[in-house]
PDB file of C-alpha atoms in Angstrom:
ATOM      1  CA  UNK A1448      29.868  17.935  80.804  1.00  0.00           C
ATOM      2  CA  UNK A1449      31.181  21.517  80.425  1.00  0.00           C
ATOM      3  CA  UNK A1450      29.147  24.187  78.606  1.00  0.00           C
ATOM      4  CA  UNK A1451      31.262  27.083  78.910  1.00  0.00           C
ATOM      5  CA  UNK A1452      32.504  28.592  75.550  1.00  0.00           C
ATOM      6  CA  UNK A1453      36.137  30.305  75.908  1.00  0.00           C
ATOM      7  CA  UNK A1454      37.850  32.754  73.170  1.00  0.00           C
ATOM      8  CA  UNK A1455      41.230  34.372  73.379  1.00  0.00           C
ATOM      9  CA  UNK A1456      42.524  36.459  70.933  1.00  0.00           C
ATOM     10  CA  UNK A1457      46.288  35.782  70.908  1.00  0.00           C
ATOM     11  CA  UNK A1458      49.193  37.648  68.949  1.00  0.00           C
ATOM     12  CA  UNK A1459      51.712  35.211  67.989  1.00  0.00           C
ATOM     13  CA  UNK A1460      55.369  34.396  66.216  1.00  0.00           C
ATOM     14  CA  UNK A1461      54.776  34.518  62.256  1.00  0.00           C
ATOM     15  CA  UNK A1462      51.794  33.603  59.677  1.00  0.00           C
ATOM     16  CA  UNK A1463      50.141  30.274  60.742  1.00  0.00           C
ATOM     17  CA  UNK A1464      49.439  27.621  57.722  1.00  0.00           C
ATOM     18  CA  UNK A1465      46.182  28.304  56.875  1.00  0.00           C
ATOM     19  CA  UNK A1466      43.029  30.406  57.547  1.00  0.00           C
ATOM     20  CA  UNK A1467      42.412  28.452  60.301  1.00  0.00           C
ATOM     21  CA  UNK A1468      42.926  25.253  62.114  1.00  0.00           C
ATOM     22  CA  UNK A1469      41.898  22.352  65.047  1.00  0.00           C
ATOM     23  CA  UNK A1470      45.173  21.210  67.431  1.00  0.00           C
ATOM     24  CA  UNK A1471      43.706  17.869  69.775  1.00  0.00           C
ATOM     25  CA  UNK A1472      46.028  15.899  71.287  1.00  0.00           C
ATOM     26  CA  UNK A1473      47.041  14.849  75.422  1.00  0.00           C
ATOM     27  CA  UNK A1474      48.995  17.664  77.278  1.00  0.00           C
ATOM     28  CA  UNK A1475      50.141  17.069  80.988  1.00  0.00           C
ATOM     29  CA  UNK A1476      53.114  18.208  82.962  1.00  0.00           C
ATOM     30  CA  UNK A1477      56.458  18.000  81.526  1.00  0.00           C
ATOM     31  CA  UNK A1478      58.554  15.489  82.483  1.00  0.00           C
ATOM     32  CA  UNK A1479      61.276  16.890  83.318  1.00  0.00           C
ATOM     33  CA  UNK A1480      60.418  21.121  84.533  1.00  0.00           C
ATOM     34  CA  UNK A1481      57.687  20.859  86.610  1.00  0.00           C
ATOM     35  CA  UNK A1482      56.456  24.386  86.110  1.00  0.00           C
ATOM     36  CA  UNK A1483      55.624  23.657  82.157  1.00  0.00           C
ATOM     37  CA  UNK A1484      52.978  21.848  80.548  1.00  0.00           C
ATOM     38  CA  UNK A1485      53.785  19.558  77.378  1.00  0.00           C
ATOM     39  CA  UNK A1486      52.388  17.513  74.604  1.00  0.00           C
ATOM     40  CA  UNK A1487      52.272  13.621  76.004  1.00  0.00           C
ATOM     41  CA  UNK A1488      52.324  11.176  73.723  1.00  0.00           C
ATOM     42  CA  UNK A1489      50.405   7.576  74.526  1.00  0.00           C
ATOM     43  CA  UNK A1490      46.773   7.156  74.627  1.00  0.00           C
ATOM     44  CA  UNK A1491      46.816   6.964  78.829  1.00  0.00           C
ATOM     45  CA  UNK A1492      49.013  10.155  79.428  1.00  0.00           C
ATOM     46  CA  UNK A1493      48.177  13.434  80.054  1.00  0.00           C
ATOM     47  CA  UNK A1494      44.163  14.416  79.427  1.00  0.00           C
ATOM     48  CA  UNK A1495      42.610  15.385  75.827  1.00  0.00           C
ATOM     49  CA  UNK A1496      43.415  18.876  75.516  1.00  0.00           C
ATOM     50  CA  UNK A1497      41.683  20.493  71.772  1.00  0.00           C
ATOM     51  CA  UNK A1498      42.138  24.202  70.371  1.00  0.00           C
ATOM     52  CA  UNK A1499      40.502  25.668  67.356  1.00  0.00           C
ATOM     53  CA  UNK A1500      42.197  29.200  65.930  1.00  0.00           C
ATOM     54  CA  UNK A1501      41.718  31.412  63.212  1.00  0.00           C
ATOM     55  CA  UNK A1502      43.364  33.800  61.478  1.00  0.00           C
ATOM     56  CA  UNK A1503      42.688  37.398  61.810  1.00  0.00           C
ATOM     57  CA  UNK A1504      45.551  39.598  60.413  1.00  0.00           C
ATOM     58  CA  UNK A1505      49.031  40.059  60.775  1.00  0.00           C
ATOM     59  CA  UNK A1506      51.817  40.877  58.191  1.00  0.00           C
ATOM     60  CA  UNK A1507      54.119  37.926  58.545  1.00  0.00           C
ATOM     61  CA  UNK A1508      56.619  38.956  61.374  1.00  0.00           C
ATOM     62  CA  UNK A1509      53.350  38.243  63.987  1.00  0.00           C
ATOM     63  CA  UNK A1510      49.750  37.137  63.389  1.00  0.00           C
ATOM     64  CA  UNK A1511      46.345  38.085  65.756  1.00  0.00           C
ATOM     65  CA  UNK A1512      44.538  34.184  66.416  1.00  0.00           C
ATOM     66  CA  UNK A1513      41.059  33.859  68.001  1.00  0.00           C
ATOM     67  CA  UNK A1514      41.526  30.574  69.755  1.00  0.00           C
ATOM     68  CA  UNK A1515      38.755  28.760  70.814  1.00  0.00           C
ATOM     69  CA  UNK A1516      39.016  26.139  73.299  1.00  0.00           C
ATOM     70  CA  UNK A1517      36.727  23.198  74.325  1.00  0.00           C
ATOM     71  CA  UNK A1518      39.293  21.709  77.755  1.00  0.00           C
ATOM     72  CA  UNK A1519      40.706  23.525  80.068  1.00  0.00           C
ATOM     73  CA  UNK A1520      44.194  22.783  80.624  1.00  0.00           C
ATOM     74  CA  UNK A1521      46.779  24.716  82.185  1.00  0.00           C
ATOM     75  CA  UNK A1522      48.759  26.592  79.599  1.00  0.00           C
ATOM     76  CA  UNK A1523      46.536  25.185  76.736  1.00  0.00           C
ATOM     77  CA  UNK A1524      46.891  27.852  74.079  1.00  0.00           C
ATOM     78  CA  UNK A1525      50.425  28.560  75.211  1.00  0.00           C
ATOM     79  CA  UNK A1526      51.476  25.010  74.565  1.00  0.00           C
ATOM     80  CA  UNK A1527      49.047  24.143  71.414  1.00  0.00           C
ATOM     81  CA  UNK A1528      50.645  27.759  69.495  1.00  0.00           C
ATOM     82  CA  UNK A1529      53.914  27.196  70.624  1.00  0.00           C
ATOM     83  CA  UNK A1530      53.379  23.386  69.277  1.00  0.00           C
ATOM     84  CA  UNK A1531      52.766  24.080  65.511  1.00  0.00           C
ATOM     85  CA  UNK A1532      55.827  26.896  65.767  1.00  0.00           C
ATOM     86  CA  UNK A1533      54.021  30.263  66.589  1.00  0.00           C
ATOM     87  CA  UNK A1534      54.178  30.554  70.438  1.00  0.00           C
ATOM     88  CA  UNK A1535      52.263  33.606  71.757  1.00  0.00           C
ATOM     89  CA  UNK A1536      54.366  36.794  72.018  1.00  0.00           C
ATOM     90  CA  UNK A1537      56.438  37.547  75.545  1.00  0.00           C
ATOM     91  CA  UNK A1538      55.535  33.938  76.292  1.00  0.00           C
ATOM     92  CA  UNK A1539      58.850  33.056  78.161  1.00  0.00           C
ATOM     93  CA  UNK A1540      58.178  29.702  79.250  1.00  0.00           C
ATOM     94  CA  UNK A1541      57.614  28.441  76.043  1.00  0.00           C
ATOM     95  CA  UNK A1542      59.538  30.570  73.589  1.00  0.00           C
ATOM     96  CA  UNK A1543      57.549  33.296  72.588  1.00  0.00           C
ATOM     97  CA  UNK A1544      59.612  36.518  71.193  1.00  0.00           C
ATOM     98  CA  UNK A1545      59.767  40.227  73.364  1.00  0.00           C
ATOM     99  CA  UNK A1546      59.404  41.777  69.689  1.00  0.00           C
ATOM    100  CA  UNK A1547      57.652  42.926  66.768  1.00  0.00           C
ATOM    101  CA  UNK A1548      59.862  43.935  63.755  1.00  0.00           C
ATOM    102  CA  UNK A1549      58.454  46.360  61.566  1.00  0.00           C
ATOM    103  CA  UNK A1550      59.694  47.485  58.335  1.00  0.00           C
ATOM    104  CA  UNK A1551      60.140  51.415  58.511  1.00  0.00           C
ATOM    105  CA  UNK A1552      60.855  51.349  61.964  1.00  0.00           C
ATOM    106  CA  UNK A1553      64.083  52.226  63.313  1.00  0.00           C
ATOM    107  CA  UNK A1554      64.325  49.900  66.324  1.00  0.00           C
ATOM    108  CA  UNK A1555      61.228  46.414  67.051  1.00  0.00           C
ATOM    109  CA  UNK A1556      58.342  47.290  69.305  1.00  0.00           C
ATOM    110  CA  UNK A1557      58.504  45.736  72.725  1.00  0.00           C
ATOM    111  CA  UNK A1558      55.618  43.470  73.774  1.00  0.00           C
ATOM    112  CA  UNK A1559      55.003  44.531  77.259  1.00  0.00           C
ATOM    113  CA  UNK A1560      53.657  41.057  78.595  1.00  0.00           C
ATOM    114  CA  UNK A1561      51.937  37.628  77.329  1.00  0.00           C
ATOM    115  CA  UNK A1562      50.387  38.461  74.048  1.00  0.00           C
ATOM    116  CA  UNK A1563      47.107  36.635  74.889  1.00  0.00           C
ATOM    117  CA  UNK A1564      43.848  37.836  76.408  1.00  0.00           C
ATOM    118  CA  UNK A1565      40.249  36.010  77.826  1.00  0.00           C
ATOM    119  CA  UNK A1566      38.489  37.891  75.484  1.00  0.00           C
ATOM    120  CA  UNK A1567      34.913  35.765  75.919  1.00  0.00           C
ATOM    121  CA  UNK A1568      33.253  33.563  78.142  1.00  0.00           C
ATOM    122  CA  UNK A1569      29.779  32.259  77.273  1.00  0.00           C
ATOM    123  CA  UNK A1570      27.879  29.583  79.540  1.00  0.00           C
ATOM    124  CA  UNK A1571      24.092  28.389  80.201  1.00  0.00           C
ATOM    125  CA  UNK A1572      22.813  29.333  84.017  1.00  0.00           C
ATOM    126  CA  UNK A1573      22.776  26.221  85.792  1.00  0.00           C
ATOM    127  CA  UNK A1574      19.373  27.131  87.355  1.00  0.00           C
ATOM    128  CA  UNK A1575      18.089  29.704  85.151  1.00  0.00           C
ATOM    129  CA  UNK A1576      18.987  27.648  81.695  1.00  0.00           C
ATOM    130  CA  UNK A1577      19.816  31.446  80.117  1.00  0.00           C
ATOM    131  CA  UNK A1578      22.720  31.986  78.136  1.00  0.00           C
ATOM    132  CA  UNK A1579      24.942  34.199  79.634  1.00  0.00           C
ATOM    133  CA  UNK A1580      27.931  35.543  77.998  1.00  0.00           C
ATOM    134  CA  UNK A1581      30.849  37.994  79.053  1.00  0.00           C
ATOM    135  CA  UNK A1582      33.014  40.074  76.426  1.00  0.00           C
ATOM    136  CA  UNK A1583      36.369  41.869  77.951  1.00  0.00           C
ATOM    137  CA  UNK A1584      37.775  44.684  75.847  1.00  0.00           C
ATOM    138  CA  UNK A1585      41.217  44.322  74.815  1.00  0.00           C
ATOM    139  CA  UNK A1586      43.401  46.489  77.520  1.00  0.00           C
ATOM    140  CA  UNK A1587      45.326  49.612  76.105  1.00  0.00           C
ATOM    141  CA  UNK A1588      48.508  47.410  75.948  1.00  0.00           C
ATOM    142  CA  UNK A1589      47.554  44.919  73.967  1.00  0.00           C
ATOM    143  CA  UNK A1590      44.896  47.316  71.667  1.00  0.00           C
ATOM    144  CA  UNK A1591      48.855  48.833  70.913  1.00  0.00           C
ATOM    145  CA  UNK A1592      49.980  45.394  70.212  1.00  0.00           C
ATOM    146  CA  UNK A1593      47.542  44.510  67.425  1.00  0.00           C
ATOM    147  CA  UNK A1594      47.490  47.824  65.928  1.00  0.00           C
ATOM    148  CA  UNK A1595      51.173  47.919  65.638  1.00  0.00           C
ATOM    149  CA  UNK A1596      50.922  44.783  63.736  1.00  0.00           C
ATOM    150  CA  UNK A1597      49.906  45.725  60.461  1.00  0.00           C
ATOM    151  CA  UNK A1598      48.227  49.413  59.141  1.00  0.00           C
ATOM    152  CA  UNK A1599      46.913  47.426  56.424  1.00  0.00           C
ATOM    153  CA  UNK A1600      44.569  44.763  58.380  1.00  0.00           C
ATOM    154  CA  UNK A1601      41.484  44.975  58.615  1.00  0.00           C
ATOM    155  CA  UNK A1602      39.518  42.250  61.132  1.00  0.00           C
ATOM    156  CA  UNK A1603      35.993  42.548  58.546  1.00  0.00           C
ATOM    157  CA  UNK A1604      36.972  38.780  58.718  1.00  0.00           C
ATOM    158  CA  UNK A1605      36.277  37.696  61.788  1.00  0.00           C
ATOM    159  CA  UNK A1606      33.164  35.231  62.070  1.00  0.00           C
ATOM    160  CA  UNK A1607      32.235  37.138  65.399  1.00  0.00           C
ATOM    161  CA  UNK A1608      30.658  40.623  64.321  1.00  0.00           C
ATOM    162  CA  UNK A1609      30.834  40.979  68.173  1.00  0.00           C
ATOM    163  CA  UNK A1610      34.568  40.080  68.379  1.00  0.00           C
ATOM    164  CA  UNK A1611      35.624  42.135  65.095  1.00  0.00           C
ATOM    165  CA  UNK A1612      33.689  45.372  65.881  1.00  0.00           C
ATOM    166  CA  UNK A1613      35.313  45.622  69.772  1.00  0.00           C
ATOM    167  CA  UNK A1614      39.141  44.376  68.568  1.00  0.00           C
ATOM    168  CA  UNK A1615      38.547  47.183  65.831  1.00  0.00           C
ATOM    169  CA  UNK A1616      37.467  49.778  68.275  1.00  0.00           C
ATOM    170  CA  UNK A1617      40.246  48.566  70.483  1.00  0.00           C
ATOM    171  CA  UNK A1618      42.927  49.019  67.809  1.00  0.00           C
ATOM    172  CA  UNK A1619      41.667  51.939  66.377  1.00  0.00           C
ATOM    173  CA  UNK A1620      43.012  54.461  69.000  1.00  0.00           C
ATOM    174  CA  UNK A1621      46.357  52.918  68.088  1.00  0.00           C
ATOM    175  CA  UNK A1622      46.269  53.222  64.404  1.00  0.00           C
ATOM    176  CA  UNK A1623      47.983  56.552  64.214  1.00  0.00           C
ATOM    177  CA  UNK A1624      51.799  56.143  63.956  1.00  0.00           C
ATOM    178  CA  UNK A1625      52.613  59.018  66.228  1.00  0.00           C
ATOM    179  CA  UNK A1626      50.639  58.374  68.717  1.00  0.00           C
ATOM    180  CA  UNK A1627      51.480  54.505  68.631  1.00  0.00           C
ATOM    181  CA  UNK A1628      55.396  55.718  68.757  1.00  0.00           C
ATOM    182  CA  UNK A1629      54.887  57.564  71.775  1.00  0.00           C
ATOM    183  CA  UNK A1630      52.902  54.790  73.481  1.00  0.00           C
ATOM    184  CA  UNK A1631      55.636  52.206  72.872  1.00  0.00           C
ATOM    185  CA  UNK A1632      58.230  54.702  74.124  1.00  0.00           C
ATOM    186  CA  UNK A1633      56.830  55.645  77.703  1.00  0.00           C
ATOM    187  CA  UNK A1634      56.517  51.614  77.670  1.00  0.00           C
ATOM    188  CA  UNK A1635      60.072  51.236  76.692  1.00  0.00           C
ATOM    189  CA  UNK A1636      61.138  54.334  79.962  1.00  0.00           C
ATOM    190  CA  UNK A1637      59.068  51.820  82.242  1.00  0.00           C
ATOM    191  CA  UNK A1638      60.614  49.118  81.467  1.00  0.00           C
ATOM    192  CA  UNK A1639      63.611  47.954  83.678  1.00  0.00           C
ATOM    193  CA  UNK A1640      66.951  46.266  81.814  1.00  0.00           C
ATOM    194  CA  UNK A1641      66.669  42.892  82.097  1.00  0.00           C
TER     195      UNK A1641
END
């Protein structure tokens, strides 16, 4: 079997139930729109698909997950999030809002694309039997993304020491309100209508 270890850190639609949970259940292509992936039910459809996430911060309006997943599906986050009613941000195929509302700001901040990011990869060398493991920092756009959702979070939470010190470092260039205002707006000038 697989030995590969995947996290994604994933901003999403409102506060999940819970601290943290485990979705398992059979996801194949939809029936009907080829192009999507969905929940099957039966014990022969689809293959196994299982998530684990856990909550990191948010203020309500949107919520950072580390999901954890042990398949591989196509769209497996996408569809597992969007299946207990907090699709991942700018998701279009499956629901996910362009926006972040914030109290005290005049107008939402745009998400500039899918709200989700291959933030680890961890696997034993088939040959070597070391443990390798690759971290990518959160890019700029989605560093803005998580700092914009709440000035009060703090990620101190997260299991990972790894994981919480580089989201941290990643947010904290955002954390100033100016400089997070002018950020979204040159977004918001590069951004075409429609």
């Amino acid at each position: 079997g697989r030995t590969a270890k995947k996290a994604y850190l994933a901003v999403v639609e409102g506060k999940p139930a819970g601290d943290s949970g485990r979705i398992e259940n059979r996801m194949g292509r939809h029936p009907v729109d080829r192009k999507r992936m969905s929940v099957l039910r039966g014990e022969k459809a689809g293959k196994l698909a299982v998530t684990e996430w856990e909550m990191l911060g948010g203020d309500g309006d949107s919520s950072l997950v580390l999901c954890r997943i042990h398949t591989g599906r196509t769209h497996q986050i996408r569809v597992h999030l969007a299946g207990i009613g907090h699709p991942v941000l700018a998701d279009r195929v499956y629901g996910g809002r362009q926006t972040i509302d914030k109290q005290g700001e005049p107008k939402p901040i745009v998400v500039p694309r899918l709200a989700l990011h291959a933030e680890r990869l961890s696997f034993t060398h088939p040959i070597t039997g070391v443990e390798l493991e690759f971290v990518s920092d959160l890019p700029e756009d989605l560093a803005a993304v998580v700092a914009a959702l709440d000035e009060e979070t703090t990620l101190h939470d997260i299991d990972d020491p790894a994981i919480a010190e580089h989201v941290e470092r990643a947010a904290a260039g955002f954390r100033d309100k100016s400089l997070k205002r002018e950020y979204f707006a040159t977004l918001g000038e590069g951004a075409s209508a429609g």
